[in-house]
């Protein structure tokens, strides 16, 4: 059953312009290289009061160093709030460079430091390597808060898709370890639950576009190192956590025809039952990654909600 008739009209042109990735036939290294080159060729916003630094930080438990990009406002009053940003890509593609333009703009607009993580990718690195890379970046951000002009009490995590899934899992890991507190989590259509791949009755109107059930199975299989839906691994999928109490306040945004819609709603429901403050937005007619159509009305509504939630979260002390 097609869900095309449910798509918001001003999203259709962007949908038709986007390539379809078939992981069954694609060779990942050339795809990643082509994506990196595409983002390297994109013009960056100019004249923003933001400095950008690329560096490496020590990995966890003897793992390789982790690349990060640091965006710092050059105007405004320090210490600044901070965001640990984790990019998307289904756990198998993507890099910190893909959101460089957006992070430059966000750092300037929000007056916050952003540390974006170039975590290792699956299947070359399976769980727990990816989440450990994110934890290494969180460790660096907290440990160098003074040098970075960051208020360590206002450090949040954010991410899109697989990055949102890693951000949510990182919040659980940070709670359990008790070393580096996270003040809030900002999750954009997060990839939270491998069991979506094995649902007995999949949603008839979700997942037809951009990120499909076949792509989801590939991503989770590569990340977990085995077929999805089997045993739960600690911190691999935030939705598999038995205990969600004590987690930081969450903002969750997802499209109504996104494959992750139901798992995002269920995660939000469980968070509220655990006493965690949640702000949830479901956007009608919106598929996975709909905000790439920046001029669409639903994308503008999403951006306003997202920015407003971030400002409020970063203002809390």
GROMACS .gro file of C-alpha atoms in nm:
model
  317
    1UNK     CA    1   0.000   0.000   0.000
    2UNK     CA    2   0.154   0.330  -0.108
    3UNK     CA    3   0.163   0.624   0.132
    4UNK     CA    4   0.253   0.879  -0.135
    5UNK     CA    5  -0.089   1.040  -0.109
    6UNK     CA    6  -0.012   1.127   0.254
    7UNK     CA    7   0.301   1.332   0.175
    8UNK     CA    8   0.282   1.706   0.228
    9UNK     CA    9   0.274   1.861  -0.120
   10UNK     CA   10   0.574   2.089  -0.074
   11UNK     CA   11   0.793   1.793   0.027
   12UNK     CA   12   0.745   1.601  -0.298
   13UNK     CA   13   1.001   1.787  -0.511
   14UNK     CA   14   1.274   1.719  -0.255
   15UNK     CA   15   1.174   1.354  -0.230
   16UNK     CA   16   1.194   1.308  -0.606
   17UNK     CA   17   1.538   1.471  -0.620
   18UNK     CA   18   1.693   1.242  -0.359
   19UNK     CA   19   1.880   0.927  -0.466
   20UNK     CA   20   1.765   0.584  -0.354
   21UNK     CA   21   2.039   0.379  -0.186
   22UNK     CA   22   2.026   0.003  -0.228
   23UNK     CA   23   2.263  -0.137   0.032
   24UNK     CA   24   2.233  -0.482  -0.127
   25UNK     CA   25   2.429  -0.359  -0.430
   26UNK     CA   26   2.622  -0.052  -0.317
   27UNK     CA   27   2.989  -0.056  -0.217
   28UNK     CA   28   3.008   0.141   0.107
   29UNK     CA   29   3.362   0.294   0.089
   30UNK     CA   30   3.307   0.467  -0.249
   31UNK     CA   31   2.963   0.583  -0.135
   32UNK     CA   32   3.110   0.734   0.180
   33UNK     CA   33   3.391   0.902  -0.017
   34UNK     CA   34   3.143   1.047  -0.265
   35UNK     CA   35   2.928   1.181   0.019
   36UNK     CA   36   3.230   1.337   0.191
   37UNK     CA   37   3.332   1.505  -0.134
   38UNK     CA   38   2.980   1.633  -0.190
   39UNK     CA   39   2.975   1.800   0.150
   40UNK     CA   40   3.331   1.930   0.105
   41UNK     CA   41   3.218   2.104  -0.214
   42UNK     CA   42   2.921   2.270  -0.048
   43UNK     CA   43   2.959   2.642   0.029
   44UNK     CA   44   2.983   2.723   0.398
   45UNK     CA   45   2.793   3.016   0.551
   46UNK     CA   46   3.022   3.316   0.569
   47UNK     CA   47   3.059   3.592   0.824
   48UNK     CA   48   2.928   3.393   1.120
   49UNK     CA   49   3.083   3.469   1.461
   50UNK     CA   50   3.199   3.109   1.502
   51UNK     CA   51   3.540   2.944   1.507
   52UNK     CA   52   3.584   2.586   1.385
   53UNK     CA   53   3.853   2.346   1.504
   54UNK     CA   54   3.917   1.988   1.396
   55UNK     CA   55   4.102   1.759   1.632
   56UNK     CA   56   4.129   1.405   1.765
   57UNK     CA   57   4.066   1.288   2.120
   58UNK     CA   58   4.163   0.959   2.288
   59UNK     CA   59   3.927   0.668   2.229
   60UNK     CA   60   3.779   0.457   2.505
   61UNK     CA   61   3.949   0.142   2.634
   62UNK     CA   62   4.245   0.162   2.397
   63UNK     CA   63   4.033   0.226   2.087
   64UNK     CA   64   4.165   0.453   1.811
   65UNK     CA   65   4.148   0.830   1.854
   66UNK     CA   66   3.811   0.987   1.774
   67UNK     CA   67   3.780   1.278   1.535
   68UNK     CA   68   3.569   1.573   1.646
   69UNK     CA   69   3.478   1.915   1.511
   70UNK     CA   70   3.439   2.199   1.761
   71UNK     CA   71   3.224   2.503   1.686
   72UNK     CA   72   3.268   2.794   1.928
   73UNK     CA   73   3.091   3.131   1.929
   74UNK     CA   74   3.330   3.424   1.902
   75UNK     CA   75   3.067   3.659   2.042
   76UNK     CA   76   2.839   3.638   2.342
   77UNK     CA   77   2.888   3.574   2.710
   78UNK     CA   78   3.086   3.272   2.825
   79UNK     CA   79   3.061   3.012   2.967
   80UNK     CA   80   2.840   2.877   2.690
   81UNK     CA   81   2.601   2.584   2.692
   82UNK     CA   82   2.718   2.297   2.475
   83UNK     CA   83   2.581   2.031   2.244
   84UNK     CA   84   2.744   1.700   2.169
   85UNK     CA   85   2.623   1.638   1.814
   86UNK     CA   86   2.607   1.287   1.661
   87UNK     CA   87   2.544   1.263   1.286
   88UNK     CA   88   2.304   1.025   1.116
   89UNK     CA   89   2.353   0.770   0.841
   90UNK     CA   90   2.200   0.442   0.954
   91UNK     CA   91   2.519   0.354   1.147
   92UNK     CA   92   2.691   0.277   0.815
   93UNK     CA   93   2.744   0.608   0.632
   94UNK     CA   94   2.786   0.977   0.715
   95UNK     CA   95   3.044   1.194   0.887
   96UNK     CA   96   3.068   1.504   1.100
   97UNK     CA   97   3.129   1.704   0.781
   98UNK     CA   98   2.777   1.640   0.654
   99UNK     CA   99   2.630   1.879   0.913
  100UNK     CA  100   2.910   2.135   0.920
  101UNK     CA  101   2.705   2.414   0.764
  102UNK     CA  102   2.414   2.348   1.000
  103UNK     CA  103   2.641   2.331   1.305
  104UNK     CA  104   2.814   2.656   1.214
  105UNK     CA  105   2.476   2.827   1.189
  106UNK     CA  106   2.340   2.667   1.506
  107UNK     CA  107   2.645   2.762   1.711
  108UNK     CA  108   2.605   3.125   1.602
  109UNK     CA  109   2.227   3.138   1.642
  110UNK     CA  110   2.212   2.959   1.976
  111UNK     CA  111   2.532   3.093   2.129
  112UNK     CA  112   2.652   2.744   2.213
  113UNK     CA  113   2.961   2.532   2.169
  114UNK     CA  114   2.900   2.226   1.950
  115UNK     CA  115   3.124   1.921   1.948
  116UNK     CA  116   3.040   1.696   1.653
  117UNK     CA  117   3.166   1.336   1.662
  118UNK     CA  118   3.322   1.143   1.373
  119UNK     CA  119   3.249   0.804   1.523
  120UNK     CA  120   3.358   0.483   1.351
  121UNK     CA  121   3.105   0.321   1.119
  122UNK     CA  122   2.957  -0.026   1.083
  123UNK     CA  123   3.006  -0.292   0.961
  124UNK     CA  124   3.383  -0.233   0.993
  125UNK     CA  125   3.319  -0.139   1.357
  126UNK     CA  126   3.025  -0.302   1.531
  127UNK     CA  127   2.869  -0.223   1.868
  128UNK     CA  128   2.998  -0.108   2.115
  129UNK     CA  129   3.260   0.081   1.912
  130UNK     CA  130   3.027   0.355   1.789
  131UNK     CA  131   2.877   0.440   2.128
  132UNK     CA  132   3.220   0.424   2.292
  133UNK     CA  133   3.347   0.683   2.041
  134UNK     CA  134   3.057   0.909   2.139
  135UNK     CA  135   3.134   0.856   2.507
  136UNK     CA  136   3.499   0.948   2.441
  137UNK     CA  137   3.380   1.278   2.291
  138UNK     CA  138   3.152   1.337   2.593
  139UNK     CA  139   3.449   1.268   2.820
  140UNK     CA  140   3.657   1.523   2.630
  141UNK     CA  141   3.382   1.785   2.639
  142UNK     CA  142   3.334   1.755   3.014
  143UNK     CA  143   3.705   1.724   3.090
  144UNK     CA  144   3.789   2.035   2.889
  145UNK     CA  145   3.482   2.242   2.969
  146UNK     CA  146   3.690   2.525   3.119
  147UNK     CA  147   3.925   2.550   2.821
  148UNK     CA  148   3.629   2.536   2.583
  149UNK     CA  149   3.438   2.809   2.773
  150UNK     CA  150   3.158   2.559   2.838
  151UNK     CA  151   2.920   2.546   3.134
  152UNK     CA  152   2.949   2.179   3.230
  153UNK     CA  153   2.599   2.188   3.384
  154UNK     CA  154   2.447   2.272   3.045
  155UNK     CA  155   2.584   2.000   2.817
  156UNK     CA  156   2.322   1.822   2.607
  157UNK     CA  157   2.326   1.558   2.335
  158UNK     CA  158   2.162   1.578   1.994
  159UNK     CA  159   2.148   1.372   1.680
  160UNK     CA  160   1.945   1.279   1.376
  161UNK     CA  161   1.834   0.928   1.278
  162UNK     CA  162   2.114   0.687   1.379
  163UNK     CA  163   2.278   0.986   1.550
  164UNK     CA  164   1.960   1.032   1.752
  165UNK     CA  165   1.970   0.665   1.845
  166UNK     CA  166   2.329   0.698   1.961
  167UNK     CA  167   2.244   1.017   2.152
  168UNK     CA  168   1.961   0.841   2.336
  169UNK     CA  169   2.181   0.540   2.413
  170UNK     CA  170   2.458   0.772   2.529
  171UNK     CA  171   2.218   0.933   2.775
  172UNK     CA  172   2.147   0.589   2.921
  173UNK     CA  173   2.517   0.502   2.935
  174UNK     CA  174   2.606   0.835   3.099
  175UNK     CA  175   2.333   0.787   3.360
  176UNK     CA  176   2.460   0.441   3.445
  177UNK     CA  177   2.829   0.535   3.460
  178UNK     CA  178   2.762   0.849   3.662
  179UNK     CA  179   3.076   1.026   3.538
  180UNK     CA  180   2.963   1.295   3.294
  181UNK     CA  181   2.608   1.425   3.334
  182UNK     CA  182   2.392   1.510   3.034
  183UNK     CA  183   2.147   1.794   3.087
  184UNK     CA  184   1.905   1.719   2.801
  185UNK     CA  185   1.860   1.505   2.491
  186UNK     CA  186   1.742   1.645   2.157
  187UNK     CA  187   1.641   1.357   1.931
  188UNK     CA  188   1.547   1.406   1.566
  189UNK     CA  189   1.364   1.105   1.418
  190UNK     CA  190   1.594   0.880   1.621
  191UNK     CA  191   1.677   0.520   1.521
  192UNK     CA  192   1.603   0.361   1.859
  193UNK     CA  193   1.482   0.004   1.825
  194UNK     CA  194   1.612  -0.288   1.616
  195UNK     CA  195   1.287  -0.473   1.684
  196UNK     CA  196   1.114  -0.250   1.429
  197UNK     CA  197   1.282  -0.478   1.173
  198UNK     CA  198   1.093  -0.781   1.303
  199UNK     CA  199   0.746  -0.641   1.374
  200UNK     CA  200   0.470  -0.893   1.306
  201UNK     CA  201   0.244  -0.617   1.178
  202UNK     CA  202   0.450  -0.328   1.032
  203UNK     CA  203   0.279   0.008   1.001
  204UNK     CA  204   0.112   0.016   0.657
  205UNK     CA  205   0.195   0.382   0.594
  206UNK     CA  206   0.544   0.424   0.744
  207UNK     CA  207   0.883   0.364   0.590
  208UNK     CA  208   0.814   0.375   0.217
  209UNK     CA  209   1.047   0.670   0.154
  210UNK     CA  210   1.413   0.763   0.222
  211UNK     CA  211   1.474   0.503   0.496
  212UNK     CA  212   1.294   0.177   0.424
  213UNK     CA  213   1.257  -0.153   0.613
  214UNK     CA  214   1.527  -0.313   0.395
  215UNK     CA  215   1.770  -0.029   0.467
  216UNK     CA  216   1.682  -0.045   0.835
  217UNK     CA  217   1.756  -0.416   0.851
  218UNK     CA  218   2.090  -0.359   0.679
  219UNK     CA  219   2.188  -0.078   0.916
  220UNK     CA  220   2.093  -0.264   1.233
  221UNK     CA  221   2.255  -0.589   1.116
  222UNK     CA  222   2.579  -0.408   1.037
  223UNK     CA  223   2.574  -0.224   1.369
  224UNK     CA  224   2.482  -0.518   1.593
  225UNK     CA  225   2.693  -0.775   1.410
  226UNK     CA  226   2.393  -1.008   1.385
  227UNK     CA  227   2.034  -1.003   1.266
  228UNK     CA  228   1.815  -0.746   1.445
  229UNK     CA  229   1.549  -0.845   1.693
  230UNK     CA  230   1.756  -1.107   1.876
  231UNK     CA  231   1.913  -1.055   2.217
  232UNK     CA  232   1.950  -0.701   2.349
  233UNK     CA  233   2.302  -0.565   2.394
  234UNK     CA  234   2.370  -0.299   2.659
  235UNK     CA  235   2.350   0.051   2.508
  236UNK     CA  236   2.303  -0.074   2.151
  237UNK     CA  237   1.940   0.035   2.126
  238UNK     CA  238   1.802   0.284   2.375
  239UNK     CA  239   1.449   0.146   2.337
  240UNK     CA  240   1.572  -0.188   2.470
  241UNK     CA  241   1.666  -0.036   2.806
  242UNK     CA  242   1.446  -0.179   3.080
  243UNK     CA  243   1.483   0.129   3.300
  244UNK     CA  244   1.441   0.479   3.155
  245UNK     CA  245   1.414   0.659   3.488
  246UNK     CA  246   1.662   0.930   3.574
  247UNK     CA  247   1.730   1.022   3.212
  248UNK     CA  248   1.755   1.387   3.106
  249UNK     CA  249   1.455   1.571   2.958
  250UNK     CA  250   1.392   1.474   2.597
  251UNK     CA  251   1.276   1.650   2.282
  252UNK     CA  252   1.165   1.404   2.013
  253UNK     CA  253   1.057   1.499   1.660
  254UNK     CA  254   0.948   1.259   1.385
  255UNK     CA  255   0.741   1.255   1.068
  256UNK     CA  256   0.406   1.078   1.064
  257UNK     CA  257   0.511   0.847   0.777
  258UNK     CA  258   0.868   0.794   0.899
  259UNK     CA  259   0.961   0.429   0.958
  260UNK     CA  260   1.065   0.527   1.312
  261UNK     CA  261   0.736   0.694   1.403
  262UNK     CA  262   0.594   0.417   1.618
  263UNK     CA  263   0.920   0.335   1.798
  264UNK     CA  264   0.965   0.707   1.872
  265UNK     CA  265   0.611   0.733   2.011
  266UNK     CA  266   0.663   0.425   2.226
  267UNK     CA  267   0.994   0.557   2.358
  268UNK     CA  268   0.829   0.889   2.445
  269UNK     CA  269   0.546   0.706   2.622
  270UNK     CA  270   0.790   0.500   2.828
  271UNK     CA  271   0.996   0.806   2.917
  272UNK     CA  272   0.689   0.982   3.052
  273UNK     CA  273   0.594   0.676   3.258
  274UNK     CA  274   0.948   0.682   3.401
  275UNK     CA  275   0.902   1.043   3.510
  276UNK     CA  276   1.120   1.198   3.237
  277UNK     CA  277   0.996   1.528   3.091
  278UNK     CA  278   0.924   1.479   2.719
  279UNK     CA  279   0.833   1.715   2.436
  280UNK     CA  280   0.708   1.514   2.139
  281UNK     CA  281   0.623   1.639   1.790
  282UNK     CA  282   0.481   1.430   1.504
  283UNK     CA  283   0.468   1.612   1.170
  284UNK     CA  284   0.189   1.521   0.928
  285UNK     CA  285   0.284   1.410   0.579
  286UNK     CA  286   0.653   1.400   0.667
  287UNK     CA  287   0.890   1.116   0.575
  288UNK     CA  288   1.235   1.041   0.717
  289UNK     CA  289   1.468   1.337   0.668
  290UNK     CA  290   1.184   1.565   0.561
  291UNK     CA  291   1.363   1.871   0.697
  292UNK     CA  292   1.601   1.856   0.400
  293UNK     CA  293   1.318   2.042   0.226
  294UNK     CA  294   1.397   2.352   0.428
  295UNK     CA  295   1.137   2.575   0.263
  296UNK     CA  296   0.844   2.339   0.319
  297UNK     CA  297   0.589   2.458   0.573
  298UNK     CA  298   0.623   2.145   0.785
  299UNK     CA  299   1.003   2.184   0.790
  300UNK     CA  300   0.972   2.545   0.903
  301UNK     CA  301   0.739   2.435   1.182
  302UNK     CA  302   0.988   2.166   1.283
  303UNK     CA  303   1.279   2.412   1.285
  304UNK     CA  304   1.087   2.654   1.505
  305UNK     CA  305   0.993   2.379   1.752
  306UNK     CA  306   1.345   2.237   1.753
  307UNK     CA  307   1.518   2.573   1.801
  308UNK     CA  308   1.271   2.680   2.069
  309UNK     CA  309   1.322   2.356   2.261
  310UNK     CA  310   1.700   2.391   2.240
  311UNK     CA  311   1.694   2.748   2.365
  312UNK     CA  312   1.480   2.652   2.662
  313UNK     CA  313   1.692   2.347   2.742
  314UNK     CA  314   2.018   2.540   2.723
  315UNK     CA  315   1.880   2.819   2.942
  316UNK     CA  316   1.813   2.582   3.232
  317UNK     CA  317   2.080   2.588   3.500
   0.00000   0.00000   0.00000
